Amino acid sequence: MKCIPFHKIPKPVIAIAGATLLFGTATPLLKILVDDMAPLVLIALLALGSGAGVLCWRLVSGPRLTTGQPRTSRRELYLLMGTVIVGGFLAPVTQCFALTITPAATAALLLNFEIVATVLLAFRVFHEPADKMTGLALILIFAGSILLGWNGESVLGISLGALGIILSGFFWGIDNNCMAHITAYPPELIGLYKVIFGGSIAAVLVIVLGEPLPGANLIVLALLTGFFSFGFGLILFIVALRDMGAARAGAIYSAAPFIGCIASLFIFSDPLGGQFWLAIPLFAAGALIVIREQWKLGCTAGAGDETAGNLPEKEDR
């Protein structure tokens, strides 16, 4: 299989690599923050920092004319509503609440379920390419998620924290696919819509519930996490999703949970049982298969591209 030389790596691949690093390191940071402040306060601060990051991106990249953007359709509006509601509020709130009762390293590995949701939705709903090996990878990741979250004392057979992380992964999968198929709005505008919606709801709830604010050092850390991981990281992720598709971008993004897991092991001293170490090979094998198969499909699709080193351009919808 002949693929793209390293020195000709396309910009979308660089973008998804940057997003993967930023999102991966966010998990242990969120665990530090959510242990010392209410999840809704954290969501509001992350949204504020993320908004600042998106605006800075806009200033650095320069204003772009919107006349070249495809005309907004009803489908585009539905997709925008989906990513704003699910990705702007439901997914981060579910993840932050689940992190309060889940060790950081365990949560990072469980976020691999986002790959399952992203690829399945991309294949079944948006008809992106997939094969039997990809199906095997998803089974391995799903089995790892069940093994890691198993709790015989729970009514559902899985711990509440693990269930929350898995549910947030499903929400992120919906968000990824919605963002991948929005072409009528620039990435930074999508990011701002998500920030405004999710941050506003969280801020209102913080005021209504009378949640206390944390110390200044935690506020600064939350703002910086939002600025880089959910500001710059979000823009990079949207850029990659548009040019690579949700399945292929999600394959590379599958490294993010492992980055978060490794960082968490260095930062925290949470006791990790045998289930954790048994689940790692399942997650790793599944992620490697997804990366290989989706990258192979992408290279095959790009074989006929006229410009060497460029990903195939998506057709206008």
XYZ file of C-alpha atoms in Angstrom:
317
model
C 0.000 0.000 0.000
C 1.567 3.233 -1.194
C 0.590 6.234 0.852
C 1.455 9.891 1.295
C 5.144 10.635 2.103
C 5.787 12.124 5.508
C 7.105 15.419 4.124
C 3.897 15.848 2.111
C 1.456 15.361 4.972
C -1.698 17.348 4.093
C -2.889 20.180 6.297
C -6.024 18.283 7.454
C -3.789 15.540 8.876
C -1.702 18.127 10.722
C -4.935 19.681 11.990
C -6.315 16.385 13.350
C -2.940 15.594 14.947
C -2.998 18.936 16.770
C -6.619 18.446 17.837
C -5.804 14.945 19.083
C -2.966 16.214 21.271
C -5.040 19.091 22.678
C -8.133 16.998 23.400
C -6.087 14.109 24.784
C -4.335 16.243 27.392
C -7.670 17.833 28.358
C -8.969 14.754 30.215
C -6.517 14.822 33.161
C -6.874 18.607 33.338
C -10.655 18.295 33.522
C -10.309 15.727 36.299
C -8.148 18.148 38.312
C -10.686 20.909 37.794
C -13.892 18.963 38.350
C -12.605 17.604 41.673
C -12.481 21.172 43.038
C -15.465 22.895 41.430
C -19.028 22.170 40.375
C -19.294 20.657 36.863
C -21.606 23.439 35.692
C -19.134 26.096 36.836
C -16.422 24.252 34.932
C -18.553 24.117 31.765
C -19.180 27.858 31.965
C -15.467 28.645 32.438
C -14.448 26.258 29.653
C -16.957 27.920 27.344
C -15.556 31.370 28.162
C -11.994 30.210 27.507
C -13.034 28.350 24.363
C -14.802 31.434 23.022
C -11.661 33.494 23.569
C -9.644 30.850 21.714
C -12.041 30.816 18.763
C -12.014 34.627 18.552
C -8.200 34.688 18.662
C -8.139 32.131 15.853
C -10.451 34.389 13.879
C -8.183 37.402 14.422
C -5.014 35.491 13.530
C -6.446 33.784 10.444
C -8.081 36.991 9.250
C -11.699 37.635 8.283
C -12.987 35.504 5.433
C -15.711 36.476 3.031
C -18.772 34.292 3.341
C -19.870 34.699 -0.298
C -18.017 31.526 -1.252
C -19.792 29.406 1.347
C -22.480 26.984 0.128
C -26.035 28.179 0.539
C -27.587 27.252 3.874
C -30.131 24.434 3.565
C -32.591 22.974 6.028
C -30.271 19.973 6.401
C -27.389 22.294 7.313
C -29.536 23.990 9.947
C -30.510 20.642 11.485
C -26.864 19.559 11.567
C -25.874 22.870 13.153
C -28.593 22.499 15.780
C -27.389 18.967 16.485
C -23.754 19.920 17.017
C -24.650 23.012 19.066
C -27.035 21.189 21.423
C -25.227 17.852 21.700
C -21.618 19.027 21.400
C -22.101 22.373 23.072
C -23.913 21.183 26.181
C -25.001 17.532 26.499
C -21.623 15.901 25.805
C -19.385 18.128 27.976
C -21.861 18.224 30.882
C -22.255 14.432 30.864
C -18.478 13.969 30.704
C -17.764 16.420 33.532
C -20.373 14.901 35.860
C -19.066 11.385 35.119
C -15.489 12.499 35.805
C -16.421 13.384 39.383
C -16.801 9.661 40.182
C -14.380 8.114 37.670
C -10.559 7.887 37.832
C -8.929 9.991 35.121
C -7.013 7.134 33.456
C -10.146 4.968 33.344
C -12.215 7.834 31.934
C -9.582 8.514 29.268
C -9.700 4.902 28.066
C -13.501 4.800 28.143
C -13.568 7.798 25.828
C -12.474 5.323 23.140
C -16.200 4.620 22.866
C -16.385 7.901 20.964
C -14.622 6.061 18.111
C -17.348 3.407 18.093
C -20.118 6.004 17.979
C -18.360 8.182 15.388
C -17.559 5.385 12.928
C -20.908 3.588 13.308
C -22.874 6.783 12.735
C -20.599 7.773 9.832
C -21.143 4.352 8.248
C -24.842 3.806 8.950
C -26.232 7.339 8.741
C -23.828 9.236 6.463
C -22.695 6.243 4.360
C -18.961 6.745 4.769
C -16.802 3.715 3.859
C -16.095 0.944 6.366
C -15.314 -2.771 6.201
C -15.332 -5.962 8.282
C -12.006 -5.174 9.925
C -13.403 -1.857 11.109
C -16.363 -3.767 12.545
C -13.952 -6.052 14.412
C -12.165 -2.987 15.809
C -15.410 -1.525 17.086
C -16.289 -4.834 18.775
C -12.896 -4.854 20.524
C -13.328 -1.264 21.733
C -16.889 -1.964 22.883
C -15.721 -5.079 24.744
C -12.961 -3.044 26.388
C -15.506 -0.435 27.459
C -17.760 -3.072 29.057
C -14.819 -4.769 30.762
C -13.429 -1.512 32.115
C -16.768 -0.278 33.373
C -18.094 -3.592 34.720
C -19.472 -3.484 38.227
C -21.301 -6.580 39.455
C -22.911 -4.651 42.309
C -24.618 -2.200 39.943
C -28.153 -2.874 38.732
C -27.059 -2.319 35.118
C -23.845 -4.306 35.543
C -21.732 -1.252 34.817
C -20.656 1.557 37.124
C -22.532 4.847 36.930
C -19.349 6.788 36.189
C -18.358 4.448 33.344
C -21.886 4.638 31.936
C -21.672 8.436 31.973
C -18.329 8.452 30.125
C -19.663 5.978 27.534
C -22.786 8.107 27.087
C -20.649 11.221 26.614
C -18.648 9.304 23.978
C -21.898 8.578 22.139
C -22.800 12.280 22.286
C -19.352 13.233 20.984
C -19.856 10.767 18.118
C -23.080 12.532 17.133
C -21.304 15.873 17.414
C -18.402 14.713 15.217
C -20.673 13.536 12.416
C -22.801 16.671 12.495
C -19.720 18.907 12.280
C -18.221 16.823 9.464
C -21.188 17.504 7.194
C -21.711 21.214 7.827
C -20.338 23.202 4.891
C -22.379 26.406 4.986
C -20.704 27.836 8.097
C -17.002 28.563 8.763
C -15.402 26.481 11.557
C -14.970 29.389 13.959
C -18.653 30.339 13.627
C -19.700 26.779 14.503
C -17.369 26.932 17.496
C -18.838 30.221 18.669
C -22.400 28.933 18.362
C -21.487 25.917 20.517
C -19.714 28.071 23.084
C -22.528 30.604 23.336
C -25.238 27.938 23.661
C -23.491 25.620 26.110
C -21.826 28.376 28.119
C -25.009 30.417 28.457
C -27.065 27.486 29.741
C -24.331 26.492 32.186
C -23.920 30.082 33.421
C -27.674 30.476 34.002
C -27.801 27.206 35.940
C -24.786 28.249 38.031
C -26.561 31.469 38.996
C -29.924 29.780 39.668
C -28.375 26.986 41.753
C -26.010 29.366 43.541
C -22.901 27.301 42.772
C -19.759 28.738 44.461
C -16.815 29.921 42.381
C -13.420 28.231 42.867
C -10.108 29.924 43.607
C -8.362 32.190 41.120
C -5.740 29.575 40.191
C -8.402 27.034 39.216
C -10.323 29.655 37.257
C -7.179 30.489 35.249
C -6.478 26.786 34.599
C -10.070 26.240 33.427
C -9.891 29.253 31.106
C -6.583 28.085 29.624
C -7.910 24.559 29.129
C -10.931 25.974 27.341
C -8.768 28.356 25.298
C -6.420 25.704 23.914
C -8.205 22.334 24.091
C -11.747 23.440 23.311
C -10.944 26.619 21.377
C -7.988 25.945 19.115
C -8.562 22.188 19.353
C -12.178 22.507 18.208
C -11.274 24.615 15.159
C -8.527 22.174 14.137
C -10.942 19.269 14.593
C -13.664 20.855 12.439
C -11.147 21.626 9.676
C -9.981 17.996 9.665
C -13.529 16.592 9.814
C -14.589 18.544 6.748
C -11.685 17.456 4.561
C -11.195 13.903 5.848
C -14.677 12.773 6.865
C -15.774 11.739 10.352
C -14.637 8.109 10.061
C -11.090 8.815 8.865
C -10.532 11.800 11.140
C -11.966 9.764 14.007
C -9.416 7.040 13.290
C -6.494 9.374 13.925
C -8.339 11.000 16.816
C -8.493 7.567 18.470
C -5.021 8.298 19.854
C -6.470 11.043 22.103
C -7.780 8.699 24.847
C -4.379 7.016 25.092
C -2.636 10.379 25.378
C -5.047 11.263 28.180
C -4.537 7.887 29.834
C -0.726 8.155 29.820
C -0.864 11.723 31.147
C -3.310 10.647 33.881
C -1.056 7.812 35.016
C 1.750 10.328 35.575
C -0.435 12.940 37.289
C -2.738 10.860 39.518
C -2.188 7.991 41.903
C -5.626 6.404 41.591
C -5.628 2.632 42.248
C -6.128 0.746 38.982
C -7.442 -2.809 39.150
C -6.902 -5.775 36.879
C -9.823 -4.736 34.664
C -7.903 -1.621 33.607
C -4.834 -3.555 32.441
C -6.947 -6.231 30.719
C -8.912 -3.571 28.846
C -5.843 -1.727 27.493
C -4.946 -4.400 24.874
C -8.559 -4.443 23.619
C -8.649 -0.663 23.242
C -5.189 -0.557 21.649
C -5.956 -3.344 19.160
C -9.262 -1.778 18.198
C -7.769 1.680 17.778
C -4.881 0.377 15.651
C -7.265 -1.521 13.355
C -9.467 1.557 12.932
C -6.454 3.722 12.123
C -5.111 1.206 9.594
C -8.401 0.486 7.832
C -9.683 4.054 7.656
C -6.302 5.383 6.550
C -6.112 2.666 3.874
C -9.566 3.613 2.606
C -8.567 7.270 2.554
C -5.374 6.554 0.621
C -7.312 4.445 -1.897
C -9.807 7.273 -2.365
C -6.967 9.748 -2.860
C -5.077 7.593 -5.368
C -6.749 9.273 -8.297
C -6.317 12.800 -6.990
C -4.551 15.020 -9.475
C -2.525 16.931 -6.911
C 0.046 14.784 -5.150
C -0.028 15.001 -1.393
C -3.530 16.511 -1.216
C -6.575 14.800 0.189
C -9.497 14.376 -2.208
C -11.782 17.367 -2.123
C -15.315 16.837 -0.950
C -18.100 17.438 -3.412
C -20.322 20.433 -2.865
C -23.577 19.523 -1.325
